[in-house]
Tab-separated table of C-alpha atoms in Angstrom:
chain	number	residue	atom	x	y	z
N	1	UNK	CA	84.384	-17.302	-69.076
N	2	UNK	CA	87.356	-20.183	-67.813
N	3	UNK	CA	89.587	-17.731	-68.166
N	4	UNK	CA	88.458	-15.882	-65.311
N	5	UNK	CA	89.510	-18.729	-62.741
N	6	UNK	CA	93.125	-18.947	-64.274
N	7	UNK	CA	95.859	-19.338	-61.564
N	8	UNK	CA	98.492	-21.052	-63.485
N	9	UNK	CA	100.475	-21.586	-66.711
N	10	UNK	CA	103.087	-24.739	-68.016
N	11	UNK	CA	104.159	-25.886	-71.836
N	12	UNK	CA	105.241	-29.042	-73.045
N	13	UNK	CA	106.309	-28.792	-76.616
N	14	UNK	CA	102.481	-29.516	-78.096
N	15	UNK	CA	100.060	-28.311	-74.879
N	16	UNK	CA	99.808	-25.574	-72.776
N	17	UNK	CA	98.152	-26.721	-70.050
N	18	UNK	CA	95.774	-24.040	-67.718
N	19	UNK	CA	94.771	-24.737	-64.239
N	20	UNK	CA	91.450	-23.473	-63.486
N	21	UNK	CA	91.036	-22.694	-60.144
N	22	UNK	CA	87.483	-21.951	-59.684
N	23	UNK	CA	86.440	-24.864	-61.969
N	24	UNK	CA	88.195	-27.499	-59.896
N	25	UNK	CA	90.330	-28.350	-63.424
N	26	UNK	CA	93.125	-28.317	-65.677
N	27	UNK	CA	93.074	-28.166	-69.174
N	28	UNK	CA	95.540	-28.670	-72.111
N	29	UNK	CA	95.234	-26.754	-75.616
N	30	UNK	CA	96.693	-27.931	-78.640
N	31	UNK	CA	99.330	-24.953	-79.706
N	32	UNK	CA	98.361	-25.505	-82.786
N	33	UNK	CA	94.894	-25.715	-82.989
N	34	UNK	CA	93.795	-23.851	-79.935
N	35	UNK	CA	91.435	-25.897	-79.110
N	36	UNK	CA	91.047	-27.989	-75.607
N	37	UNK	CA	92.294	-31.803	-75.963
N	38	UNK	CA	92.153	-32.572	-72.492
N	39	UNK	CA	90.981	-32.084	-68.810
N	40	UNK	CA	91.957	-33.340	-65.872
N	41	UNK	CA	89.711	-32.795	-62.419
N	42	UNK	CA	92.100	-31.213	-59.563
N	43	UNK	CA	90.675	-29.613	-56.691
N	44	UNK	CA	91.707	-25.832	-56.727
N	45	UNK	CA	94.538	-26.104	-58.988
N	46	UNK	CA	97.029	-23.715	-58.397
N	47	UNK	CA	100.817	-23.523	-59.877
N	48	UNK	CA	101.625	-25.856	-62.899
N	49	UNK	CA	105.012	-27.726	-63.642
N	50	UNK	CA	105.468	-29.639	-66.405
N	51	UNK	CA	108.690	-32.407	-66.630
N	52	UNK	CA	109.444	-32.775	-70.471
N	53	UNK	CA	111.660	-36.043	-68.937
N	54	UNK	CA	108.988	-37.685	-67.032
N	55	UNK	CA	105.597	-36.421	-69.456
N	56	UNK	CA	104.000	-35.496	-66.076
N	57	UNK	CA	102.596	-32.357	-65.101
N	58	UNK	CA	102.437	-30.964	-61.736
N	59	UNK	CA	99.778	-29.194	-59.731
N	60	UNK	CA	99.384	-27.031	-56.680
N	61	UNK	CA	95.733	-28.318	-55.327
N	62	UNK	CA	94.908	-27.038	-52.554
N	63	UNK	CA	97.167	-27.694	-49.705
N	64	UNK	CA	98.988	-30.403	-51.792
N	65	UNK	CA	100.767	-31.145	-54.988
N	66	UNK	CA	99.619	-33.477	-57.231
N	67	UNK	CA	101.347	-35.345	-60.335
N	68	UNK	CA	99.453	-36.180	-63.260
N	69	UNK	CA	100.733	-38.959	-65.595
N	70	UNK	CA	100.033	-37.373	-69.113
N	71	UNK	CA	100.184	-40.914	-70.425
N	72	UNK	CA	97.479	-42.176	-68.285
N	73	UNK	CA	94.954	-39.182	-67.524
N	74	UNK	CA	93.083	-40.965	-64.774
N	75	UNK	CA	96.650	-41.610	-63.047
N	76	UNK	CA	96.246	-38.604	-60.432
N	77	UNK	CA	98.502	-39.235	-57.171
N	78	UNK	CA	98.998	-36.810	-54.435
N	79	UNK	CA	102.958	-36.481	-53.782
N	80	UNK	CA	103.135	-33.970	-51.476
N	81	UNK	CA	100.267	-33.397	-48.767
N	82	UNK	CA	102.595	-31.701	-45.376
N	83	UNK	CA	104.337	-28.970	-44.780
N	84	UNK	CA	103.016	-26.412	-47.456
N	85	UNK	CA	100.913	-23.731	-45.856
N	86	UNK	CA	98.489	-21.837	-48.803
N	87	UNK	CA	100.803	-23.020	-51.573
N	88	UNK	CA	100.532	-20.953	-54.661
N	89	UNK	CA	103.451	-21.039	-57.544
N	90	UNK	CA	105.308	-24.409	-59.177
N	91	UNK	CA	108.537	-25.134	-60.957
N	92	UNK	CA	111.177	-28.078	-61.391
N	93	UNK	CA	114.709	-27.617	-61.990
N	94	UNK	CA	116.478	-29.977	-64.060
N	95	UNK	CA	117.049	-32.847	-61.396
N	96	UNK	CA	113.278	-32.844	-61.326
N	97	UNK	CA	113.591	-31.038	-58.122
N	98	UNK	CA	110.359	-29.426	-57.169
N	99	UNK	CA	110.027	-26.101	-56.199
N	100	UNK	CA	106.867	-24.494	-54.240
N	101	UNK	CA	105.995	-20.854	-53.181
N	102	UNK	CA	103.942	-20.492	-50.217
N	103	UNK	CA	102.546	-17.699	-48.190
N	104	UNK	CA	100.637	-17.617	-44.792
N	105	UNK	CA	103.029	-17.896	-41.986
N	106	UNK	CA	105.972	-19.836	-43.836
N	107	UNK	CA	106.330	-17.326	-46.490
N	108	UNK	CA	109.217	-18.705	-48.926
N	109	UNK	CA	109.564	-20.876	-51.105
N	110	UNK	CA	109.841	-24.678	-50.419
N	111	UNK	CA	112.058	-27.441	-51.940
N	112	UNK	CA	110.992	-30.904	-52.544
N	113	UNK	CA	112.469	-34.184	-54.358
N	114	UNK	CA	111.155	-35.731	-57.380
N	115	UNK	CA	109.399	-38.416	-55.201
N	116	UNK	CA	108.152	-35.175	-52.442
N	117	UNK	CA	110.453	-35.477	-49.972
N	118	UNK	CA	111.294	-31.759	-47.970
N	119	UNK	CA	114.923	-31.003	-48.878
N	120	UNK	CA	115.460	-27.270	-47.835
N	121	UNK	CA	113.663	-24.341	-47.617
N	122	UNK	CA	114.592	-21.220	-49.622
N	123	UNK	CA	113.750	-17.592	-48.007
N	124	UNK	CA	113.303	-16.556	-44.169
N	125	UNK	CA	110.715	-19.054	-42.613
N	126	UNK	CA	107.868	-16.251	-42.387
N	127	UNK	CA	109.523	-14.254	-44.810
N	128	UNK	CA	109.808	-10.111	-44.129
N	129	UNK	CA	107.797	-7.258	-42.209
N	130	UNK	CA	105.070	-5.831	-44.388
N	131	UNK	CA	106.107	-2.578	-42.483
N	132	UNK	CA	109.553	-1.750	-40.816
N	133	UNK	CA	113.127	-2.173	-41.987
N	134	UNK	CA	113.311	-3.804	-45.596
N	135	UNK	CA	115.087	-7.833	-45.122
N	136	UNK	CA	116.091	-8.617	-48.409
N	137	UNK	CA	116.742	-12.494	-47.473
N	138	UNK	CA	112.696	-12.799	-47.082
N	139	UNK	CA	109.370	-12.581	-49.053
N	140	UNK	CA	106.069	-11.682	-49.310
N	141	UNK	CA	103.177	-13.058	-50.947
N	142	UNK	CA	105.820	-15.307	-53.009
N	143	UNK	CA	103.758	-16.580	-55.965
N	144	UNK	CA	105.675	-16.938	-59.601
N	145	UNK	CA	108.543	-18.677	-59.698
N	146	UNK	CA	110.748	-19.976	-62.025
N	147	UNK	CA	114.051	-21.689	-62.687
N	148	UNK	CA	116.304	-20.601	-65.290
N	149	UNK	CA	119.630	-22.478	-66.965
N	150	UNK	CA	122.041	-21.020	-64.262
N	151	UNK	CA	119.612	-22.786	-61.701
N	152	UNK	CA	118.610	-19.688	-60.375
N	153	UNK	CA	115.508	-18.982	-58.619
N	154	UNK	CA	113.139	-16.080	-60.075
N	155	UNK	CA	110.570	-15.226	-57.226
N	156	UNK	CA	107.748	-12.664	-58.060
N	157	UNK	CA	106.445	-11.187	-55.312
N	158	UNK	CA	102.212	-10.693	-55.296
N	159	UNK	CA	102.884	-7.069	-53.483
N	160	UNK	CA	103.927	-3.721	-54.795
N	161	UNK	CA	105.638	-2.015	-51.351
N	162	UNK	CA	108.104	-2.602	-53.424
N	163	UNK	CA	107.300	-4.574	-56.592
N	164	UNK	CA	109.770	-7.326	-56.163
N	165	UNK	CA	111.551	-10.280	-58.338
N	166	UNK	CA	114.316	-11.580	-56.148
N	167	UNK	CA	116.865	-13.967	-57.668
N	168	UNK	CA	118.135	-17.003	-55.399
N	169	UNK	CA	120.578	-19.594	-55.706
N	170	UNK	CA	118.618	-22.417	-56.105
N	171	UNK	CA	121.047	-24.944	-54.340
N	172	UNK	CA	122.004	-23.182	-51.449
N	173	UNK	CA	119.100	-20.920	-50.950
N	174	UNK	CA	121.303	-17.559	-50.737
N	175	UNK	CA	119.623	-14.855	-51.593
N	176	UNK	CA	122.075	-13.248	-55.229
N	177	UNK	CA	120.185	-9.641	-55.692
């Protein structure tokens, strides 16, 4: 089943688009229908953002992110290919800002421009001890994230010593509780 290989989730207002990760895709499904309408071939497609604004959709793939121009399937341009080490989750604020969890030795999440520029970095660089005194300005394992209307930063954690969502000030980067 596809379903097995699913590492990420976005919406536009008539898709919901599923990266594949095993099957080196994406796919969109009609809400209404159900059925697929599209596919678009990504290598290892992680985390999925979609921009509402822009009718793109972006992908973690790999060690990159990718931006697919929904209005021209075949239009598939790599945006970001440095500085992300094992990327994992996606999201875009409402600048168009771009937002990407890693783990490995950086361990945070990362923040990008619209056109993938490195802006700041949110999170300890190499995030906290898996054993030893708790640092609640670091992560582990930092894989869905999301943005919400205060421009906050949701971070779930992919580790349960503790099970951890952290909120963050998106802007700054301060860690809020």
């Amino acid at each position: 089943m596809l379903f097995r290989s699913l590492a990420g989730l976005a919406v536009s207002a008539d898709k919901i688009f599923c990266s594949l990760h095993l099957n080196n895709k994406i796919i969109a499904i009609d809400k209404k229908s159900g059925t697929t309408v599209d596919s678009y071939q990504v290598t290892h497609p992680m985390g999925l953002a979609y921009s509402e604004k822009r009718n793109r959709l972006y992908a973690v793939s790999g060690d990159s992110i990718v931006e697919i121009d929904l209005n021209n399937k075949s239009a598939i341009k790599t945006i970001i290919d440095k500085g992300l080490d094992q990327p994992r989750g996606l999201a875009l604020d409402r600048e168009g800002k771009l937002y990407v969890s890693v783990w490995g030795k950086q361990m945070q999440v990362r923040v990008y421009s619209p056109d993938g520029k490195f802006l700041h970095s949110i999170g300890e660089d190499g995030g906290r001890p898996m054993i030893g005194k708790f640092n609640q300005n670091g992560m582990v394992n930092p894989v869905g994230i999301s943005i919400d209307p205060q421009n906050r930063l949701w971070v779930m954690e992919f580790d349960d010593r503790p099970k951890r969502q952290s909120v963050w000030n998106a802007e700054t980067g301060r860690f809020v509780r």
